[in-house]
GROMACS .gro file of C-alpha atoms in nm:
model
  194
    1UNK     CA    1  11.805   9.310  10.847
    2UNK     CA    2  11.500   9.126  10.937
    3UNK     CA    3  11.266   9.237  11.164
    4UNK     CA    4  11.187   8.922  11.329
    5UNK     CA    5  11.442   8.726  11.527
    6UNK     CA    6  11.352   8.464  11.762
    7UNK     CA    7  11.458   8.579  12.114
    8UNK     CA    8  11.606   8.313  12.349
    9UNK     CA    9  11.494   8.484  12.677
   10UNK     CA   10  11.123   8.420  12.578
   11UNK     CA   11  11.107   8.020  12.756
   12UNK     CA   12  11.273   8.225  13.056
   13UNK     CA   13  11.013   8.515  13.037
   14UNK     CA   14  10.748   8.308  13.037
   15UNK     CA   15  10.819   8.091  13.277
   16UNK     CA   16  10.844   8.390  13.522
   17UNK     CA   17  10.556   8.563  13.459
   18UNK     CA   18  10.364   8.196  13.470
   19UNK     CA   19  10.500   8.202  13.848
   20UNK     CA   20  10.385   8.532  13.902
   21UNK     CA   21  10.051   8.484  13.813
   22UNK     CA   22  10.023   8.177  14.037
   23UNK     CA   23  10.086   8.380  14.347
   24UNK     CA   24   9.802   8.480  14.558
   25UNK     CA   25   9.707   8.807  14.589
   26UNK     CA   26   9.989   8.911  14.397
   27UNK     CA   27  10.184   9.260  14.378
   28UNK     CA   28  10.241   9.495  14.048
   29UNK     CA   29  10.522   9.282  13.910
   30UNK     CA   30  10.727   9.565  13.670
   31UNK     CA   31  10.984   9.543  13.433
   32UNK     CA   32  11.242   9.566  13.718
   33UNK     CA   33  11.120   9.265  13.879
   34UNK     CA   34  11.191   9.068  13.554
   35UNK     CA   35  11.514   9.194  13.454
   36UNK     CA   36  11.616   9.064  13.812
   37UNK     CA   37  11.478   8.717  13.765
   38UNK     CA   38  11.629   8.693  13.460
   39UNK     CA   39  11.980   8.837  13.570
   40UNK     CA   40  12.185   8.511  13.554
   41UNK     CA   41  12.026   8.412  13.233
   42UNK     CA   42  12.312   8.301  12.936
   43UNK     CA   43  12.207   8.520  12.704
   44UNK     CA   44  12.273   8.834  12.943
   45UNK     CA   45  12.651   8.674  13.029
   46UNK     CA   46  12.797   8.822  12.717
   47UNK     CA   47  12.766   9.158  12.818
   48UNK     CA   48  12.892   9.364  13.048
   49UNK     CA   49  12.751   9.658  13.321
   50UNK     CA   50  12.801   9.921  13.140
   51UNK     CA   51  12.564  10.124  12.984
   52UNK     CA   52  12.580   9.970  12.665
   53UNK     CA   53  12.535   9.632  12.802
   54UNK     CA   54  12.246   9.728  13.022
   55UNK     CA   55  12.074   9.857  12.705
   56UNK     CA   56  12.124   9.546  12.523
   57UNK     CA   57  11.981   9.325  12.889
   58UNK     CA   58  11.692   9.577  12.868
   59UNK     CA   59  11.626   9.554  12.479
   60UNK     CA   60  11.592   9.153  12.479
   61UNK     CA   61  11.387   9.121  12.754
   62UNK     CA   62  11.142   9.435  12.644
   63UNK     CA   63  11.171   9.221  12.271
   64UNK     CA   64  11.082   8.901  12.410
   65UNK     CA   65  10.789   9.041  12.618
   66UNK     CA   66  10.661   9.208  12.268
   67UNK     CA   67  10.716   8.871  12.100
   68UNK     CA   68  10.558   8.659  12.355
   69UNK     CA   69  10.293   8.945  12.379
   70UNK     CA   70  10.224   8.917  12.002
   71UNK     CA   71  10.236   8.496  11.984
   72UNK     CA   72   9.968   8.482  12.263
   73UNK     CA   73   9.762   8.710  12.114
   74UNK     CA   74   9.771   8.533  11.801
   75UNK     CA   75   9.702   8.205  11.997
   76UNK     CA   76   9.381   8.412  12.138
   77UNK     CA   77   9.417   8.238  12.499
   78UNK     CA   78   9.620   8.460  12.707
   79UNK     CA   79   9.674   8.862  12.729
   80UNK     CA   80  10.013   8.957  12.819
   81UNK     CA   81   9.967   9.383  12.910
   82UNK     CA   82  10.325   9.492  12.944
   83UNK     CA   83  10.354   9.843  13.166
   84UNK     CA   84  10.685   9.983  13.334
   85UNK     CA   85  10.541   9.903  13.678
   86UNK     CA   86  10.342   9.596  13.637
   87UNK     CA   87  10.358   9.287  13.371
   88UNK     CA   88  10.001   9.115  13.380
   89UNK     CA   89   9.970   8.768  13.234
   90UNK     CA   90   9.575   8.704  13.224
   91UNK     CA   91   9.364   8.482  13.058
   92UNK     CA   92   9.168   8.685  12.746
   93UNK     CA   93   8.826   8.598  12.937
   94UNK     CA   94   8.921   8.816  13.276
   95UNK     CA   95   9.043   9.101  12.973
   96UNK     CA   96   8.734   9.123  12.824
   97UNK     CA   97   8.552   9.134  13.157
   98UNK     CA   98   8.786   9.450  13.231
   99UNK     CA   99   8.649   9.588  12.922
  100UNK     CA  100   9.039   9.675  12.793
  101UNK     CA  101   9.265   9.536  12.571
  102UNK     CA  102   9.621   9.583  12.579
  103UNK     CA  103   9.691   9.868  12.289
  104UNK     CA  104   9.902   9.659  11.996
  105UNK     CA  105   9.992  10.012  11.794
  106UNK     CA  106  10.263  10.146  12.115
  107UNK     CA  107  10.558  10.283  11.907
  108UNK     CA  108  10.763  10.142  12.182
  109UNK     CA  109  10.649   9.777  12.079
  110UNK     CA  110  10.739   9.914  11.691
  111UNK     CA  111  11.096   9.962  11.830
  112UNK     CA  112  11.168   9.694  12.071
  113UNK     CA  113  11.064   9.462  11.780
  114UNK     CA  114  11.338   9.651  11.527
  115UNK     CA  115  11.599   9.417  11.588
  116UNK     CA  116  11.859   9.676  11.396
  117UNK     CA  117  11.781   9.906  11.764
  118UNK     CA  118  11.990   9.564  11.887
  119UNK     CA  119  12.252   9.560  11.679
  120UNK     CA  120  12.354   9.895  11.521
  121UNK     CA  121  12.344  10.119  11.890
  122UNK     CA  122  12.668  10.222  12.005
  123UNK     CA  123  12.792  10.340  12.355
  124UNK     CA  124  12.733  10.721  12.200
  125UNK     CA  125  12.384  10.641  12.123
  126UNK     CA  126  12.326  10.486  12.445
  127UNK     CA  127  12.476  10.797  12.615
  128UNK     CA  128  12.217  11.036  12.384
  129UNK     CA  129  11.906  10.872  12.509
  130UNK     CA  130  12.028  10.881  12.888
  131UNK     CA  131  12.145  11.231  12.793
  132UNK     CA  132  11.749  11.384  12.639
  133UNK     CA  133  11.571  11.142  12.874
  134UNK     CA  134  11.729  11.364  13.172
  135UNK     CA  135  11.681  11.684  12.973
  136UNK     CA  136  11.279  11.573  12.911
  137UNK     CA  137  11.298  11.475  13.324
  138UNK     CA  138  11.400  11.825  13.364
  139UNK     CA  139  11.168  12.001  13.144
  140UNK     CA  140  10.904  11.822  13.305
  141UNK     CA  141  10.977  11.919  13.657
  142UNK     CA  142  11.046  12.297  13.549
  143UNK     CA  143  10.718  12.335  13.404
  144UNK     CA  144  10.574  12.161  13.717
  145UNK     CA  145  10.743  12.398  13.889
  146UNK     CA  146  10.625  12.710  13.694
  147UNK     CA  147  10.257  12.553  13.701
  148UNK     CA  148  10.263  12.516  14.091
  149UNK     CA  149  10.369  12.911  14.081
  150UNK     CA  150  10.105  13.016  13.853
  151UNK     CA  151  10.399  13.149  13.604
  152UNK     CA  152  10.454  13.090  13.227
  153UNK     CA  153  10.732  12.939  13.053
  154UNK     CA  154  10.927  13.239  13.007
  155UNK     CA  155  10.932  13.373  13.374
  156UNK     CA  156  11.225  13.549  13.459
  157UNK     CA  157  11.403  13.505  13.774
  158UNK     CA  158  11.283  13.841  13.899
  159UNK     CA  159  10.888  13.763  13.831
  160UNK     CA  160  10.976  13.346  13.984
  161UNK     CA  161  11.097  13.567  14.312
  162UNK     CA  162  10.841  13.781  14.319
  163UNK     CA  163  10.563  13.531  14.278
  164UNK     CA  164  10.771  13.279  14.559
  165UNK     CA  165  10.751  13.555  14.784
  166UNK     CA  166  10.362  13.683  14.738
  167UNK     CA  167  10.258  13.281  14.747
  168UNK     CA  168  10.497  13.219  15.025
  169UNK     CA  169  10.329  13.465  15.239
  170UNK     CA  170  10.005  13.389  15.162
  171UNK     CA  171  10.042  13.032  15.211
  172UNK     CA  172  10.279  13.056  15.527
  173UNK     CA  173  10.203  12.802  15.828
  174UNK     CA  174  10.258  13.084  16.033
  175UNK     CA  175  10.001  13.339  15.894
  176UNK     CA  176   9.730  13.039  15.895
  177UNK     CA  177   9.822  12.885  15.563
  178UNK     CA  178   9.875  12.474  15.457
  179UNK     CA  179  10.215  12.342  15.563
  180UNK     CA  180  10.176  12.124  15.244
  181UNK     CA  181  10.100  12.374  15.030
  182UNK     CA  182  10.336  12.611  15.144
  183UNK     CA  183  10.658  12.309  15.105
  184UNK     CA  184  10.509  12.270  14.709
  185UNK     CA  185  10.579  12.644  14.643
  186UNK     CA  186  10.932  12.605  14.826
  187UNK     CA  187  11.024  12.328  14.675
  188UNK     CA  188  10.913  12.491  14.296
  189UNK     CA  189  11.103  12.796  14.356
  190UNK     CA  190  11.381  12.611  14.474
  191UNK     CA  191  11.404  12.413  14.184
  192UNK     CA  192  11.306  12.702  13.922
  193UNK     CA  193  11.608  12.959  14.134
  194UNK     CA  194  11.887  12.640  14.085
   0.00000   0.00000   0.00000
């Protein structure tokens, strides 16, 4: 299958993030912005809320902001930096007065441009990624968790309890410690104990 397809949301995209950049003193506009603007569009009234079809809404629109980001590029008059939180549409001039240029090797580009990712993902694949994107989520916050405890990886309950306790009372609002700090070693050993 070929990689490149022309994507019909890319007049649509455009045209949004055109708007966007028009508006004084404008906020981060993110990738949930323009999957709102573009809710009604035809393209997205094929498929349906479920978690399949929300893949597929998110997969055009993250292809047609790679496309459009690569045809500008190659046009060499606008830089389109595409983050989760904020989409910037800038002309290359105030780029290269920032000194940064939107990386073009993101193996996230590599697959939102894969077409196949479009076509050949079922509702179990879908369900995978959700499934190891909550299982990284969790890692993450664990090892937070240990990190804020001063523990390794391979704490057992016993030593997280122990260490809750000692940092608990040394950090204790009522024996003179931060209230802050002492919440952030709660809130780790609550986590780490569930």
């Amino acid at each position: 299958m070929s990689d490149y397809q022309q994507n019909p949301l890319i007049p649509a995209i455009l045209a949004v993030l055109k708007q966007n950049a028009q508006q004084p003193n404008q906020s981060p506009f993110g990738i949930h912005h323009l999957l709102a603007s573009l809710g009604r569009h035809p393209c997205f009234a094929e498929l349906d809320d479920g978690e399949l079809g929300l893949f597929k809404k998110n997969f055009l629109m993250m292809n047609g902001l790679y496309q459009l980001q690569r045809s500008l590029w190659e046009e060499g008059s606008l830089v389109l930096s595409i983050a989760t939180l904020d989409i910037q549409l800038l002309p290359l001039s105030e780029w290269e007065q920032k000194g940064t240029l939107p990386d073009h090797s993101d193996p996230m580009r590599d697959y939102y441009l894969d077409w196949q990712h479009y076509y050949e993902t079922t509702e179990e694949d879908v369900a995978a990624l959700l499934a190891s994107f909550w299982l990284r989520q969790d890692g993450d916050a664990r090892q937070e968790a240990l990190t804020t405890l001063q523990l390794s990886h391979d704490a057992t309950p016993r030593e997280i309890k122990q260490r809750y306790q000692k940092l608990a009372q040394e950090h204790h609002p009522d024996r003179g410690g931060d209230q802050g700090c002492f919440m952030e070693i709660r809130a780790a050993y609550e986590l780490l104990k569930a």
